[in-house]
Coordinates of C-alpha atoms in Angstrom, one line a residue:
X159 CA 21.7 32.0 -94.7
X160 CA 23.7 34.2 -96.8
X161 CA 24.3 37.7 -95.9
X162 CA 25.3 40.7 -98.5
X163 CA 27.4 42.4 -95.7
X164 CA 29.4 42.4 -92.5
X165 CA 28.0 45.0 -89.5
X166 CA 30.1 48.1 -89.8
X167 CA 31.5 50.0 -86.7
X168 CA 33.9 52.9 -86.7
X169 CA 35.7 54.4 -84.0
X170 CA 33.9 58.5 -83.7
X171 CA 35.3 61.3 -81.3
X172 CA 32.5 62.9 -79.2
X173 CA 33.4 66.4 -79.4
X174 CA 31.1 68.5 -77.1
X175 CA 32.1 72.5 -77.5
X176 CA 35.5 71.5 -77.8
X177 CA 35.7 69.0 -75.3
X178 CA 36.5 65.5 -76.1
X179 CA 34.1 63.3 -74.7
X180 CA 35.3 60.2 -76.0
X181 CA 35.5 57.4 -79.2
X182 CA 33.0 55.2 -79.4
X183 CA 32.7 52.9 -81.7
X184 CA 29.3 53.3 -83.8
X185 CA 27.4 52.5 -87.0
X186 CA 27.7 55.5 -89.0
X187 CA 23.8 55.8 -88.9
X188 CA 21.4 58.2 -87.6
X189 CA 24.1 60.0 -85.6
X190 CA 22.4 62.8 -84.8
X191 CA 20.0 60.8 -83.1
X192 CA 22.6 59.2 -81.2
X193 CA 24.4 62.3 -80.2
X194 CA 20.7 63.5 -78.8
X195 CA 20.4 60.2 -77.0
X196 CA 23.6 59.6 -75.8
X197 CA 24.2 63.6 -74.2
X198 CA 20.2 63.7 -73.2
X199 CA 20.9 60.1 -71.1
X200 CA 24.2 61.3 -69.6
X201 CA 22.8 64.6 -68.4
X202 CA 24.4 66.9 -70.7
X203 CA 21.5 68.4 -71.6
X204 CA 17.7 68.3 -70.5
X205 CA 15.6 68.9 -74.1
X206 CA 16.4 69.5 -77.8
X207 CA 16.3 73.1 -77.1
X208 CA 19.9 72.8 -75.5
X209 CA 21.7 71.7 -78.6
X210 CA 22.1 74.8 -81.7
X211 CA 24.0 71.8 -84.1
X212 CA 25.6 68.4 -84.5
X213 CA 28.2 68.5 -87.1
X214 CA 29.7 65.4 -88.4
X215 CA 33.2 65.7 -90.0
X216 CA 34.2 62.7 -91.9
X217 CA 38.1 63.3 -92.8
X218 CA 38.3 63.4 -88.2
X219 CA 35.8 61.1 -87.7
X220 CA 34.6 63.5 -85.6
X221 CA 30.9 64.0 -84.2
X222 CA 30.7 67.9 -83.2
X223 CA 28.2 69.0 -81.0
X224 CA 27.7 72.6 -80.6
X225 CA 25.3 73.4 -77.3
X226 CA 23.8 76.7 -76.7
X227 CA 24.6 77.3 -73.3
X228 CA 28.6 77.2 -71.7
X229 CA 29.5 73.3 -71.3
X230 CA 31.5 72.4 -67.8
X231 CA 33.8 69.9 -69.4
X232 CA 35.9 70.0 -66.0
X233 CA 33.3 69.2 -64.1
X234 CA 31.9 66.5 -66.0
X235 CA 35.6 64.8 -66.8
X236 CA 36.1 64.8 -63.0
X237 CA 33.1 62.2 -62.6
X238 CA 34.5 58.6 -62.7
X239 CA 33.4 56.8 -65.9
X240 CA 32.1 53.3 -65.6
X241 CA 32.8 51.2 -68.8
X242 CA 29.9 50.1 -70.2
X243 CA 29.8 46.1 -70.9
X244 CA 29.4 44.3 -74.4
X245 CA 29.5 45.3 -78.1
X246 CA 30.2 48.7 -78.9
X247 CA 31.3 49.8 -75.4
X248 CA 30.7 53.1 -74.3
X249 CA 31.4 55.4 -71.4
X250 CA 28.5 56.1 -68.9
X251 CA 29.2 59.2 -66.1
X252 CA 26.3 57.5 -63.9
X253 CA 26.7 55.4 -60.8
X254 CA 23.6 52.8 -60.0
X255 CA 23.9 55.1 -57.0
X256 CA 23.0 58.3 -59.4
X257 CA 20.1 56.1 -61.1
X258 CA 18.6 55.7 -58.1
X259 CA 17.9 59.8 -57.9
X260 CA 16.1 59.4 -61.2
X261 CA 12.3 60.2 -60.8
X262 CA 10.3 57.5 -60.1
X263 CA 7.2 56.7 -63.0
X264 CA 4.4 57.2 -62.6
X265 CA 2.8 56.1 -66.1
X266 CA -0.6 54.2 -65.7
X267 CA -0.8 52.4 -69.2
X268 CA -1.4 49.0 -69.5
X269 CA -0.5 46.5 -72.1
X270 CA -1.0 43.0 -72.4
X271 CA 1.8 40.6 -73.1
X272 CA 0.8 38.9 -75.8
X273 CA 0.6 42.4 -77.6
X274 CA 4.5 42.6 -76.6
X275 CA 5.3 39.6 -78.1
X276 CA 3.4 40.6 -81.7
X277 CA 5.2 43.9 -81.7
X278 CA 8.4 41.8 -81.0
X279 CA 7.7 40.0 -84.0
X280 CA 7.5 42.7 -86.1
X281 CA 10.5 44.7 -84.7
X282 CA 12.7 41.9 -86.5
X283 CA 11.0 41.7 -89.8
X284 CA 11.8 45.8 -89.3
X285 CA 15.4 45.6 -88.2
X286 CA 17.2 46.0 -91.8
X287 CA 20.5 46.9 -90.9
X288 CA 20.1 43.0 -88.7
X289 CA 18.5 41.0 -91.8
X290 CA 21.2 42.4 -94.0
X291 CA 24.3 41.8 -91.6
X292 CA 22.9 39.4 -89.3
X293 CA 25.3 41.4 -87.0
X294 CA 23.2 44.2 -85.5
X295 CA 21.7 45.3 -82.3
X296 CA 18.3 47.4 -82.5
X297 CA 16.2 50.0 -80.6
X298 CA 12.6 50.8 -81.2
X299 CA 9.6 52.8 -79.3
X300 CA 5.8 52.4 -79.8
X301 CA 3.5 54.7 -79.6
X302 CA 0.0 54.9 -78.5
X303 CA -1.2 53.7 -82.3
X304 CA 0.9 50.8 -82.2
X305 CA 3.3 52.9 -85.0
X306 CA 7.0 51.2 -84.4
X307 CA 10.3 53.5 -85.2
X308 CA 14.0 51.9 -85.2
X309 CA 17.1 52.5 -84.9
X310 CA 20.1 50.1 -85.4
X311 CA 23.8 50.1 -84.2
X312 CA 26.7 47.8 -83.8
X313 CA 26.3 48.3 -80.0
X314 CA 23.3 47.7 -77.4
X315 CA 23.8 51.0 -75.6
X316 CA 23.9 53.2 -79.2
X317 CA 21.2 51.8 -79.9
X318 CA 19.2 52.9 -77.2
X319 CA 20.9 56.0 -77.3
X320 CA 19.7 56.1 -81.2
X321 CA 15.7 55.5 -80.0
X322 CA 16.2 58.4 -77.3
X323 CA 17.8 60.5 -79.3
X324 CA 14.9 60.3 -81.9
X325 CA 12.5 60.6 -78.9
X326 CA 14.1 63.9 -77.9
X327 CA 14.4 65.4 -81.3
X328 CA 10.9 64.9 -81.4
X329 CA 9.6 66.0 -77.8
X330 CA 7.9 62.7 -77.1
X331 CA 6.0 62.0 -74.5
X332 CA 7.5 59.1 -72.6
X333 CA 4.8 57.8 -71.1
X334 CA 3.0 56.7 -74.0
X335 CA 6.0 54.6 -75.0
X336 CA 7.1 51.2 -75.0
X337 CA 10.9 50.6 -75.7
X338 CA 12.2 47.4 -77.1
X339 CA 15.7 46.5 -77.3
X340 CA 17.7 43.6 -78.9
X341 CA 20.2 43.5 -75.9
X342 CA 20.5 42.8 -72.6
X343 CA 19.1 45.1 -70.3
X344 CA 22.1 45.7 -67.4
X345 CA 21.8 49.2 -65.3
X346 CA 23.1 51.0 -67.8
X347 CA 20.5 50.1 -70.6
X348 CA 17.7 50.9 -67.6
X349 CA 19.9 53.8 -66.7
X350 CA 19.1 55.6 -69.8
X351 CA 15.4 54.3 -70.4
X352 CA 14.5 55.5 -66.6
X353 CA 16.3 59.1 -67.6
X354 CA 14.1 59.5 -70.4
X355 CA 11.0 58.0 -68.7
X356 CA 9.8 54.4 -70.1
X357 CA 7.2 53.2 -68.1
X358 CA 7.6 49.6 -69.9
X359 CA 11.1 48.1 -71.4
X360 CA 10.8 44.9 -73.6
X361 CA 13.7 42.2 -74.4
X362 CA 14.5 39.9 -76.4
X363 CA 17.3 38.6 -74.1
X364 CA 17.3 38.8 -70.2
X365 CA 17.7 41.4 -68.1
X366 CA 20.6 41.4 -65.2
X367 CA 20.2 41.3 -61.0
X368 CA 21.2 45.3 -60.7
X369 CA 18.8 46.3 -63.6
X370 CA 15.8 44.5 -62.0
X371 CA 16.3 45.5 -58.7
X372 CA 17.0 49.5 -59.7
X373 CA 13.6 48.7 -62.4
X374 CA 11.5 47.8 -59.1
X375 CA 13.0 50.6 -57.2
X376 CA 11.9 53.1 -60.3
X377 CA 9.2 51.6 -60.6
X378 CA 9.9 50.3 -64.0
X379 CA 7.8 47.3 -65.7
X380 CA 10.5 45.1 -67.2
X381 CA 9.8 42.0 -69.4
X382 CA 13.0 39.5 -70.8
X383 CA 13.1 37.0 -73.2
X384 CA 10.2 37.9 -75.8
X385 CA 10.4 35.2 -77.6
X386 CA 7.8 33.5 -80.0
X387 CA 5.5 32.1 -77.4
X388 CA 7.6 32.8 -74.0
X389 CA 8.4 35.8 -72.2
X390 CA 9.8 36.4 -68.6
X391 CA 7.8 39.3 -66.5
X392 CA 11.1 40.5 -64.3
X393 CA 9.1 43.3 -62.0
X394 CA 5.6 43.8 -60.5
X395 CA 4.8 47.1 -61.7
X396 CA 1.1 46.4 -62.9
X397 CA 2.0 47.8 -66.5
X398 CA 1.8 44.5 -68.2
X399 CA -0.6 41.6 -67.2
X400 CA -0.2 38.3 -68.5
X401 CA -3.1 36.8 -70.9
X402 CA -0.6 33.4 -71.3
X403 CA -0.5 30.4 -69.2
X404 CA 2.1 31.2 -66.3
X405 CA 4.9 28.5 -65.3
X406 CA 6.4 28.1 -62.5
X407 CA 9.0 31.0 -62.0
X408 CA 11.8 28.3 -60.1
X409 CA 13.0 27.5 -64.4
X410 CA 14.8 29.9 -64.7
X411 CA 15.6 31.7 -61.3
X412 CA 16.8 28.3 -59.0
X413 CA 15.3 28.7 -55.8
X414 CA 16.1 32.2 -55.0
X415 CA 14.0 34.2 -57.5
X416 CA 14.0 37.6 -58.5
X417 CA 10.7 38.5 -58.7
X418 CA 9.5 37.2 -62.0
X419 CA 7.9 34.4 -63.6
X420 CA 7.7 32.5 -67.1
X421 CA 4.5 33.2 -69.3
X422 CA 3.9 30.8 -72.2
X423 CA 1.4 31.0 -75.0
X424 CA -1.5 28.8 -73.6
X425 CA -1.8 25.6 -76.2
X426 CA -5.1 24.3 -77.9

């Protein structure tokens, strides 16, 4: 397959009143959302109503974000920083110990999987930034009407901070949510979903040991590997039932386990 582009990603500075944050490197689209995202699922601020702008200056490659209250850069610099794995790493300020002070959710929606797996479908015919690169990681949310919103990024975690960010901006209500995501789900990626308050996070790839466990701990429904006519329910939250024929969990966990199981497309 021919593609008319290659991914872009530039290194931006994170400027915060004055304070450098950090450079990340990011698709230069829909920053602001990612600025909302990324500060909202770090703790920099609580609602929309914190931020007065977000600036970006091109000749500094420079994303400034003006808040309306004083900003404790000391204080937040003097966290250790844990270095976020894969494409477009970033910097996270919270521990899997800090996640675990998150509230736990108490959303009572209830979707079945196959319904997950048709909204997966359609989250890649939606993905443009992916079908023109073929390089691209993607975010979306959808809402109680089944209405799907995306947002693209040369890295996992800006991606997710992207969806947030847009969630944020727009005083969403969590609950009534469901969050897909192109990448891997590691504590990070449930980091920020479980700061903002998904009740159900959907993959296209698998999800890691640390993320289930802190998911179940949450009391986050997690599914991996939506795939055509497969997908891998990881926790037991009661937020997604299977209406596929279930195989025998042991094919991809060994004998251990995690606490999921495969669910196939039952065949005529």
């Amino acid at each position: 397959m021919n593609r008319k582009s290659c991914p872009d990603e530039y290194p931006i500075n994170l400027s915060v009143n004055g304070y450098e944050i950090a450079v990340f490197q990011l698709t230069k689209s829909d920053l602001e959302d990612w600025a909302y995202g990324y500060l909202f699922s770090e703790g920099m601020i609580e609602s929309a109503d914190d931020i007065e702008e977000v600036a970006f200056h091109e000749g500094t490659a420079t994303l400034q974000v003006t808040l309306a209250n004083p900003f404790d850069g000391e204080k937040l610099f003097s966290k250790k920083k844990h270095y976020t794995a894969g494409c477009g790493r970033g910097v996270t300020f919270f521990s899997m110990t800090d996640v675990k002070q998150f509230e736990k959710i108490r959303s009572n929606q209830r979707y079945p999987l196959s319904y997950l797996l048709k909204k997966r479908a359609e989250f890649a015919q939606c993905s443009t930034l992916y079908l023109e690169t073929g390089g691209m990681h993607g975010a979306c949310i959808i809402d109680a009407e089944g209405l799907m919103t995306v947002r693209e990024d040369i890295g996992r975690h800006n991606a997710v901070d992207k969806i947030i960010g847009f969630c944020v901006r727009n005083r969403l209500n969590p609950e009534k949510l469901i969050l897909l995501t192109t990448g891997r789900v590691s504590y990070e990626m449930l980091s920020k979903a479980a700061k903002f308050g998904f009740a159900v996070i959907g993959s296209r790839t698998a999800a890691t040991k640390q993320a289930v466990q802190l998911a179940k701990y949450l009391n986050i429904e997690v599914v991996g590997y939506l795939r055509g006519k497969m997908a891998v329910i990881y926790t037991s939250a009661g937020r997604v039932h299977s209406d596929l024929r279930e195989t025998a969990a042991a094919e991809v966990y060994g004998e251990e386990g995690i606490g999921g199981a495969v669910h196939q497309l039952a065949l005529d």
